[in-house]
Short mmCIF file of C-alpha atoms in Angstrom, two decimals:
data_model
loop_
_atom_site.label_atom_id
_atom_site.label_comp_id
_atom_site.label_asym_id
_atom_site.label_seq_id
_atom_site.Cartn_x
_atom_site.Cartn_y
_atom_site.Cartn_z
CA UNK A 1073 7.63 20.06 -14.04
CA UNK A 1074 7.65 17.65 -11.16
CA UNK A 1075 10.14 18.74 -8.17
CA UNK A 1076 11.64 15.53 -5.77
CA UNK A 1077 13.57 16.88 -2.52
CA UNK A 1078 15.80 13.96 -0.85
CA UNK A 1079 16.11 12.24 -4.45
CA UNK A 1080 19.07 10.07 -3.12
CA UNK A 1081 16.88 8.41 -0.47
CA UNK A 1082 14.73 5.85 -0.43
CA UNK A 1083 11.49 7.00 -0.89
CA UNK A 1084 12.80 9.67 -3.15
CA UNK A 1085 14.68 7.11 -5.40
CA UNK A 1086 11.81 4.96 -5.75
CA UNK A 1087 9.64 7.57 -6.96
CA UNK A 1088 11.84 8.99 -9.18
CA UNK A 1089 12.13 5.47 -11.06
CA UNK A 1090 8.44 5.95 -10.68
CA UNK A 1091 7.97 9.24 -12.31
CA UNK A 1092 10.52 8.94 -15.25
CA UNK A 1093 9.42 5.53 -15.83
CA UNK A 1094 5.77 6.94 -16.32
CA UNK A 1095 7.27 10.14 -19.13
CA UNK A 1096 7.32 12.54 -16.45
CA UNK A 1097 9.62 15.80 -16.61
CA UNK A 1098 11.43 16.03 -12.90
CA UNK A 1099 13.81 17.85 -10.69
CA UNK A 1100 15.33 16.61 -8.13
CA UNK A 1101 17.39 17.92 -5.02
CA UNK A 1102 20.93 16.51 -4.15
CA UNK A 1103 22.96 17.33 -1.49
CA UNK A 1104 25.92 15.40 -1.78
CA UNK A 1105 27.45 14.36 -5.47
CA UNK A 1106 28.27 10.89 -4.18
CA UNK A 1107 24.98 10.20 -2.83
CA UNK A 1108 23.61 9.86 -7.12
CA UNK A 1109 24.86 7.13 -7.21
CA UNK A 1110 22.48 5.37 -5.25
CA UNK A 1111 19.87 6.66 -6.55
CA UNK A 1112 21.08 4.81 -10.18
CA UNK A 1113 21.70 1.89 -8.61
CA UNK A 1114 17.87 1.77 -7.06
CA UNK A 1115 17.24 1.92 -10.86
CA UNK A 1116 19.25 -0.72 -12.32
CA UNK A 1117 16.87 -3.35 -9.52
CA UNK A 1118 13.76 -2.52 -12.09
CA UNK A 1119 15.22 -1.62 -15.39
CA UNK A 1120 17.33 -2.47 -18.05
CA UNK A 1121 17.33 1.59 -18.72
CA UNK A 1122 18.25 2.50 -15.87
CA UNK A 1123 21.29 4.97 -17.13
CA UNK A 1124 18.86 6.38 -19.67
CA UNK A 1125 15.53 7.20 -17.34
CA UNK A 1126 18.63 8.32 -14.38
CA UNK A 1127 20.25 10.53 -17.08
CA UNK A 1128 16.53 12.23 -17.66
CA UNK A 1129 16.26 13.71 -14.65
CA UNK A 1130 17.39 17.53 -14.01
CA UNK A 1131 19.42 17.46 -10.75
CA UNK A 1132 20.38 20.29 -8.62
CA UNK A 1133 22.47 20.20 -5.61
CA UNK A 1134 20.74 22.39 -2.75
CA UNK A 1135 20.57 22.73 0.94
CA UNK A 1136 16.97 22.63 2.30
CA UNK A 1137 18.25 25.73 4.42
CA UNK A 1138 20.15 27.63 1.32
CA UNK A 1139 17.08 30.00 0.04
CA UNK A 1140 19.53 31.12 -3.42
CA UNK A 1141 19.74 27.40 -4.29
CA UNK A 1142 15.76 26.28 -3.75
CA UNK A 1143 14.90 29.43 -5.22
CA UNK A 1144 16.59 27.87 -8.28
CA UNK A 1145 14.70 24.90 -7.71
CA UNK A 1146 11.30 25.22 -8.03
CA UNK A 1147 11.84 27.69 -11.31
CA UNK A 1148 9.04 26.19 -13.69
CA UNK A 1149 7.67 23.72 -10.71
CA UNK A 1150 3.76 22.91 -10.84
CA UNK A 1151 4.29 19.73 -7.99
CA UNK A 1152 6.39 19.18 -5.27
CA UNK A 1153 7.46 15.84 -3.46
CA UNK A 1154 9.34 16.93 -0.05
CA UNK A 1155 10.79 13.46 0.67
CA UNK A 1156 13.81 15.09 2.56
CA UNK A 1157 14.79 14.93 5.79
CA UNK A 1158 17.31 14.16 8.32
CA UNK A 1159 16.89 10.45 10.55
CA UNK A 1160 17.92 10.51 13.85
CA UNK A 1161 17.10 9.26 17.43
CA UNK A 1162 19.87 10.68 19.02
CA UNK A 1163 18.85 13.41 21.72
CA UNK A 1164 22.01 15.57 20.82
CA UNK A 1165 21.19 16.10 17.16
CA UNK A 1166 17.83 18.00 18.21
CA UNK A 1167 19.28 20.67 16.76
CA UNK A 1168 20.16 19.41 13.28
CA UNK A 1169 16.83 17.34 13.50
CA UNK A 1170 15.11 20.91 13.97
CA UNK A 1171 17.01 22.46 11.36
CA UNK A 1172 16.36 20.25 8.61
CA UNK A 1173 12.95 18.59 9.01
CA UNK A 1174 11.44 22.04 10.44
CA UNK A 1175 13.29 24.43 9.23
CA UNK A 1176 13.43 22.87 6.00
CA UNK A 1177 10.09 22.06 5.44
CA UNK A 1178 9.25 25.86 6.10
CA UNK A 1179 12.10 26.75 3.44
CA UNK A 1180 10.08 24.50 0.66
CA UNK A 1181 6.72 25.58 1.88
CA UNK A 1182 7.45 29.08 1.50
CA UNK A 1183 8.98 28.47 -2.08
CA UNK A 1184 5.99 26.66 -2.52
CA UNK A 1185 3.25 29.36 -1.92
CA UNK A 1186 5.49 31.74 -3.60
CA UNK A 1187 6.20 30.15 -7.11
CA UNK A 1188 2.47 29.55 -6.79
CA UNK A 1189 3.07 25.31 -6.61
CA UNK A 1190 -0.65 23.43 -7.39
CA UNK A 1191 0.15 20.89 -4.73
CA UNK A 1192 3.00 19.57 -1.96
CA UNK A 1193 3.00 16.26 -0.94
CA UNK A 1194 4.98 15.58 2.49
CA UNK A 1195 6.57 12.41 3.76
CA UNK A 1196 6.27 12.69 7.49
CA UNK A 1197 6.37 9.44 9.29
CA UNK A 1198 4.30 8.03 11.69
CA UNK A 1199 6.48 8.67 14.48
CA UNK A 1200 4.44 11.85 14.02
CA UNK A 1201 1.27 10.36 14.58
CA UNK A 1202 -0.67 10.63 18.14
CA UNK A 1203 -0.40 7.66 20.62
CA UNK A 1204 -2.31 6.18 23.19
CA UNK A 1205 -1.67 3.31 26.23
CA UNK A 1206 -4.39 0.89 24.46
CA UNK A 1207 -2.15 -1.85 22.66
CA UNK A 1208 -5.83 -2.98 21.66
CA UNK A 1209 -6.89 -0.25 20.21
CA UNK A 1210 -5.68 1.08 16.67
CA UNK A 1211 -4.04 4.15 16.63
CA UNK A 1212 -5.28 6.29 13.27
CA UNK A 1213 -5.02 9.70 11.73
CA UNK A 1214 -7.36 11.33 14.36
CA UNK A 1215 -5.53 9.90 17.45
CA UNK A 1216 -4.36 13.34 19.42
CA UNK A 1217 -0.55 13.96 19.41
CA UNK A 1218 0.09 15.01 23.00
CA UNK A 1219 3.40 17.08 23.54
CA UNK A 1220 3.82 15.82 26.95
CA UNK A 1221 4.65 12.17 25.68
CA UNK A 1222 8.49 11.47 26.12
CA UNK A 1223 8.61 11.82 22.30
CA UNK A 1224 11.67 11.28 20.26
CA UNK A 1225 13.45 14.15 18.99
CA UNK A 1226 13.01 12.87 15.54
CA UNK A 1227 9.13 12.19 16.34
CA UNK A 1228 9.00 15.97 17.64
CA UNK A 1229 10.85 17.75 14.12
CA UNK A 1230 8.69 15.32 11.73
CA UNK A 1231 5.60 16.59 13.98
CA UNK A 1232 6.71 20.33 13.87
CA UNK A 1233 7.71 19.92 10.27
CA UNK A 1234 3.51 18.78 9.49
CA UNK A 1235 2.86 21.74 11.21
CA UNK A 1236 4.63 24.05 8.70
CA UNK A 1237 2.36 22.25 6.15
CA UNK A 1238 -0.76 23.49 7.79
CA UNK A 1239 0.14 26.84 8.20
CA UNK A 1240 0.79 26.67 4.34
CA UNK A 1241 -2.04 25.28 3.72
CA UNK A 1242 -3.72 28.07 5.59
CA UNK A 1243 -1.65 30.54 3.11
CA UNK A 1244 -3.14 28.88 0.29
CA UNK A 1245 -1.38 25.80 -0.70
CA UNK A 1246 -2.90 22.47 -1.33
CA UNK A 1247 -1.01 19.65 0.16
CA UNK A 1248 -1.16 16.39 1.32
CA UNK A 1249 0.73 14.40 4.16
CA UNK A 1250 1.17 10.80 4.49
CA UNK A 1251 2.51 9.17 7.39
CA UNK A 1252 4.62 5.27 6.36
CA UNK A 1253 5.45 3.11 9.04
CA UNK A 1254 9.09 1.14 8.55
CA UNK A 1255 9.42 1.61 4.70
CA UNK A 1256 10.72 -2.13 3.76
CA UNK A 1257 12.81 -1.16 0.11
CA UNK A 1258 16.04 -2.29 -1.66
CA UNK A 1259 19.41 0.02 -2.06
CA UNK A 1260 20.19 1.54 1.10
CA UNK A 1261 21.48 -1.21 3.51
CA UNK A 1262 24.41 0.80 5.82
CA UNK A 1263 22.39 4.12 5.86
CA UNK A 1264 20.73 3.33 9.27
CA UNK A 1265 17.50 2.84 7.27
CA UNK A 1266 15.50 -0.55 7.11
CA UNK A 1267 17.57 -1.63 4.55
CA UNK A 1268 20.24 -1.62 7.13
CA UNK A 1269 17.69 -4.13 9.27
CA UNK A 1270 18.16 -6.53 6.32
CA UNK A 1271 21.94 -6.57 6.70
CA UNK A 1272 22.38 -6.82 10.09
CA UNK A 1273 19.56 -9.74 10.30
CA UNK A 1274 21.72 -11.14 7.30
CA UNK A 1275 24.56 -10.78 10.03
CA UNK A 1276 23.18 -12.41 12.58
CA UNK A 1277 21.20 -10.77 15.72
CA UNK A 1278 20.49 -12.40 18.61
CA UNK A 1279 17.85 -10.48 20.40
CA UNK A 1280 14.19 -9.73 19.35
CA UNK A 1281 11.32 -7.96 21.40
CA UNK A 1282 7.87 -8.30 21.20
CA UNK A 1283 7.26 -4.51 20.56
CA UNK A 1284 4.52 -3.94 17.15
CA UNK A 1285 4.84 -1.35 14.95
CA UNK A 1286 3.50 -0.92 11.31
CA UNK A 1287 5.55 -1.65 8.23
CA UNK A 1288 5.22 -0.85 4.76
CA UNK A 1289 6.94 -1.29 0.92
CA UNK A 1290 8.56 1.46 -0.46
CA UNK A 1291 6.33 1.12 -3.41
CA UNK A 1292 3.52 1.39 -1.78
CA UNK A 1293 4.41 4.65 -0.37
CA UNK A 1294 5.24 6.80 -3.74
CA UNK A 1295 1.99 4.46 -5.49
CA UNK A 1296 0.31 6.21 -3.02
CA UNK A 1297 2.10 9.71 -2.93
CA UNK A 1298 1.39 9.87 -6.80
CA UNK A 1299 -2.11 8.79 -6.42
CA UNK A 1300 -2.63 11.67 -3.77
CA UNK A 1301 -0.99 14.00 -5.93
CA UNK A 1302 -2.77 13.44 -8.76
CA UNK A 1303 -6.72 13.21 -7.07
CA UNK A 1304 -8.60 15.93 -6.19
CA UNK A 1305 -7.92 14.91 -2.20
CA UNK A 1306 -6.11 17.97 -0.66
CA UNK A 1307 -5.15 19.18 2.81
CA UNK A 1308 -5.88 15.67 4.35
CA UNK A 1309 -3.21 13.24 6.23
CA UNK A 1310 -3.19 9.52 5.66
CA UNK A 1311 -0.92 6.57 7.91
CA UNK A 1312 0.44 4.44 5.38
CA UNK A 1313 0.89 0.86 6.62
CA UNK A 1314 0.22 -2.74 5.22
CA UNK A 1315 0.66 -4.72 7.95
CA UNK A 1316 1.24 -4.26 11.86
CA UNK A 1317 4.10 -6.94 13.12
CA UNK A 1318 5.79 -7.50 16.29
CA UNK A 1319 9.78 -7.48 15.77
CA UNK A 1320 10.28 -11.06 16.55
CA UNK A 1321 7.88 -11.30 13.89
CA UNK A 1322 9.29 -9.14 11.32
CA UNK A 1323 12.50 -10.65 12.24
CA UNK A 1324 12.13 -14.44 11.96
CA UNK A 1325 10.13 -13.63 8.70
CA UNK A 1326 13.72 -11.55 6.96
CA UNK A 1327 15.98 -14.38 8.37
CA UNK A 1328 14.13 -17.53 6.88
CA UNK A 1329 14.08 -15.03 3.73
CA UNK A 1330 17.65 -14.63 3.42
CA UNK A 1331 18.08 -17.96 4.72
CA UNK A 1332 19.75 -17.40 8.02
CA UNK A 1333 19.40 -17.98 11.73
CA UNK A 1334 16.77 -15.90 13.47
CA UNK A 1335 17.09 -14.08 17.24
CA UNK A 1336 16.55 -16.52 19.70
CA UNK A 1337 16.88 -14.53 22.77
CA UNK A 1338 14.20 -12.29 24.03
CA UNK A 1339 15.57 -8.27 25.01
CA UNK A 1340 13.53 -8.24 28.13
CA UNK A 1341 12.43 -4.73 29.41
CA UNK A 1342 15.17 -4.55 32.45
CA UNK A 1343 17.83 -5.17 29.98
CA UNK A 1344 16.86 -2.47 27.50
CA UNK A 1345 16.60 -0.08 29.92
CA UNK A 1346 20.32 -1.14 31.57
CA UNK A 1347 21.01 -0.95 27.76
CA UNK A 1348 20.27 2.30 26.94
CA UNK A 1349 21.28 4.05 30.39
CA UNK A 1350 25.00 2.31 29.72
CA UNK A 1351 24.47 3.51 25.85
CA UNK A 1352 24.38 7.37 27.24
CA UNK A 1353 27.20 6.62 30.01
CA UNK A 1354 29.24 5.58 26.97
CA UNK A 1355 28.31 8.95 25.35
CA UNK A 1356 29.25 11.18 27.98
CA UNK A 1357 32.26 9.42 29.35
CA UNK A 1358 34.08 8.99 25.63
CA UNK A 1359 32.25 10.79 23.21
CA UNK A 1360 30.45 7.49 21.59
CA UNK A 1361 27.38 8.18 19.49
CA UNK A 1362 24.23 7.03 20.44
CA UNK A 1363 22.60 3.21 19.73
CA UNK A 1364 19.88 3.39 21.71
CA UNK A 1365 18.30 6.29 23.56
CA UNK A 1366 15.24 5.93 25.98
CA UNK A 1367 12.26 6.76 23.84
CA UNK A 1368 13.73 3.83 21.11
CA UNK A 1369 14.13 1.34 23.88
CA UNK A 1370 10.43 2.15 25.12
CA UNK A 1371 9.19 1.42 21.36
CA UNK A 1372 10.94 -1.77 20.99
CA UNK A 1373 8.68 -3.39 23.59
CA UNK A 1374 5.45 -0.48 23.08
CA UNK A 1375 2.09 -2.76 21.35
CA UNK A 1376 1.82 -0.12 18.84
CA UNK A 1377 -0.83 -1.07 16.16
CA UNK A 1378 -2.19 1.43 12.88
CA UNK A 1379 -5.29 1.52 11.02
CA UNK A 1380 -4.62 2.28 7.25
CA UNK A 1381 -8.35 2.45 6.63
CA UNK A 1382 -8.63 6.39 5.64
CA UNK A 1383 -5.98 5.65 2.85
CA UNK A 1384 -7.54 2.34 1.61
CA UNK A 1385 -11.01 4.14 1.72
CA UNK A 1386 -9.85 7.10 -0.31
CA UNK A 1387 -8.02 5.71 -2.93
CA UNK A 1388 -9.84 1.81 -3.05
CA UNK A 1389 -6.38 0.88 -2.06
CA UNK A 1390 -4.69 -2.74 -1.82
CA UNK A 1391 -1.56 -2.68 -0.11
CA UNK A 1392 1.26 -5.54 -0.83
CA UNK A 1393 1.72 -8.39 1.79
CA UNK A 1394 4.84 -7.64 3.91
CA UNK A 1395 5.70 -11.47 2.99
CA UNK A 1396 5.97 -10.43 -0.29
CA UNK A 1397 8.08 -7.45 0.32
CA UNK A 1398 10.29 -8.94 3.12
CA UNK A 1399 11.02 -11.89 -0.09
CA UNK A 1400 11.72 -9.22 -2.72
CA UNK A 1401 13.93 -6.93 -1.01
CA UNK A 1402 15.56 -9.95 0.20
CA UNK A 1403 16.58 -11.29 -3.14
CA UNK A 1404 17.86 -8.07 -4.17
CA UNK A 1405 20.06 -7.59 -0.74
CA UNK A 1406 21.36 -11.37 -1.46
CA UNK A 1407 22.08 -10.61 -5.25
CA UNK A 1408 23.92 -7.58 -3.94
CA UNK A 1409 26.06 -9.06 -1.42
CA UNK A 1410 26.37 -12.76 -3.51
#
């Protein structure tokens, strides 16, 4: 039996429809009964089953920090997806951040050398990935993480979180770790996630940067995860993007999709830094939570460019166009909100 942790999300959704869809058996981790729901509604998008292949799944509501309940969990697991986590950028939820993604991740590891698992697969993220000053340069699975980078607390709990991995790999567990950029997917568009980018382009924005990052369909990712899983490859970390776009890019390309205005105005430097230094006034003075801290202002002007060669090598890999994505989950978001 297959076990999914962070089934309600969007990686975890996805390849759930994934793993039913194919005949597997699967388990998979809730925390909150409400959440299910959007896990069925990722499946109606593909299927016409979709209430059959959701109702063949074995759910269990756990905590990633509640031993009794994971204990529970992995009875009868041979494979484990740990797609859960916790996603913030705000410095004052270090704490949860640590207590979920590391803490967490140790929790499942530990279950997972115990109940003797064959293999863990780990969504990190590639905010967990080493960096370097050359926007020229592509930054890949070698590139040194360096501790004294003003990192993002969500950066630094992924990154402590991969660590757990290796020291269970070092206690005898195979696993694998794979690093997405921006996972473009359908479903989840007011969780703070990319789908949320979709809505609030769909809403209008008026401000774009010329900061790069790596994006990536959702499909992509679990294609890949499963591949990993299922291939002899163990102990090995792989960045998982299709395509490396600059924001204005990525969001010009979502607005002509859904057919509305793009950002016209450039968010120069001065102004995101004024932004995010009012942004923690705000906080302090009246309790506001955070939009932007420091470290995401930096990245929304930082060149930041992948190689997903390692990936494509190992598995003779063809990732989808991000034109392609950007068009599909666009039609679903519009059929949503039509």
């Amino acid at each position: 039996m297959i076990l999914v942790t962070g089934g309600t999300g969007l990686v975890g959704s996805h390849l759930l429809f994934k793993l039913v869809n194919e005949g597997n058996t699967v388990r998979a981790i809730y925390r909150r009964k409400e959440t299910l729901n959007r896990t069925k509604h990722v499946f109606s998008y593909y299927s016409d089953n979709a209430e059959s292949l959701f109702e063949s799944i074995e759910w269990i509501e756990a905590d990633l920090n509640n031993i009794p309940q994971l204990q529970d969990a992995f009875d009868g697991i041979s494979k484990v997806y740990h797609c859960a986590a916790f996603v913030s950028f705000e410095p004052d939820r270090y704490k949860t951040l640590r207590r979920i993604n590391i803490n967490g991740t140790a929790n499942i590891v530990n279950l997972a050398i115990s109940n003797n698992v064959e293999k863990l697969c780990y969504v990190s993220s590639i905010a967990a990935v080493g960096h370097h000053n050359n926007s020229d340069k592509l930054i890949d699975e070698k590139t040194a993480w360096n501790p004294e980078d003003d990192n993002s607390v969500y950066a630094i709990t992924k990154y402590g979180a991969e660590l757990e991995v290796w020291r269970g790999t070092q206690e005898g567990l195979d696993a694998v770790i794979v690093n997405p950029g921006i996972i473009l997917g359908a479903g989840f568009w007011n969780t703070g996630g990319s789908g949320s980018l979709f809505k609030k382009v769909y809403n209008g924005i008026a401000y774009y940067t010329h900061g790069t990052t790596g994006y990536v369909d959702v499909f992509d990712v679990v294609d890949i995860m499963h591949q990993l899983m299922e291939s002899d490859i163990k102990n090995e970390k792989f960045i998982l993007i299709s395509e490396n776009l600059s924001f204005k890019e990525f969001l010009s390309k979502t607005a002509k999709a859904l057919n509305v205005k793009p950002p016209t105005k450039e968010a120069k430097p001065w102004l995101l830094n004024m932004a995010w230094r009012l942004d923690w006034l705000s906080f302090k003075l009246f309790g506001k939570r955070r939009q932007l801290a420091k470290q995401t202002a930096k990245s929304a002007i930082s060149v930041t460019k992948y190689d997903n060669t390692k990936v494509k090598k190992a598995l003779n890999y063809n990732f989808k166009g991000i034109d392609k994505t950007i068009s599909q989950v666009s039609q679903l978001f519009s059929e949503d909100f039509s």
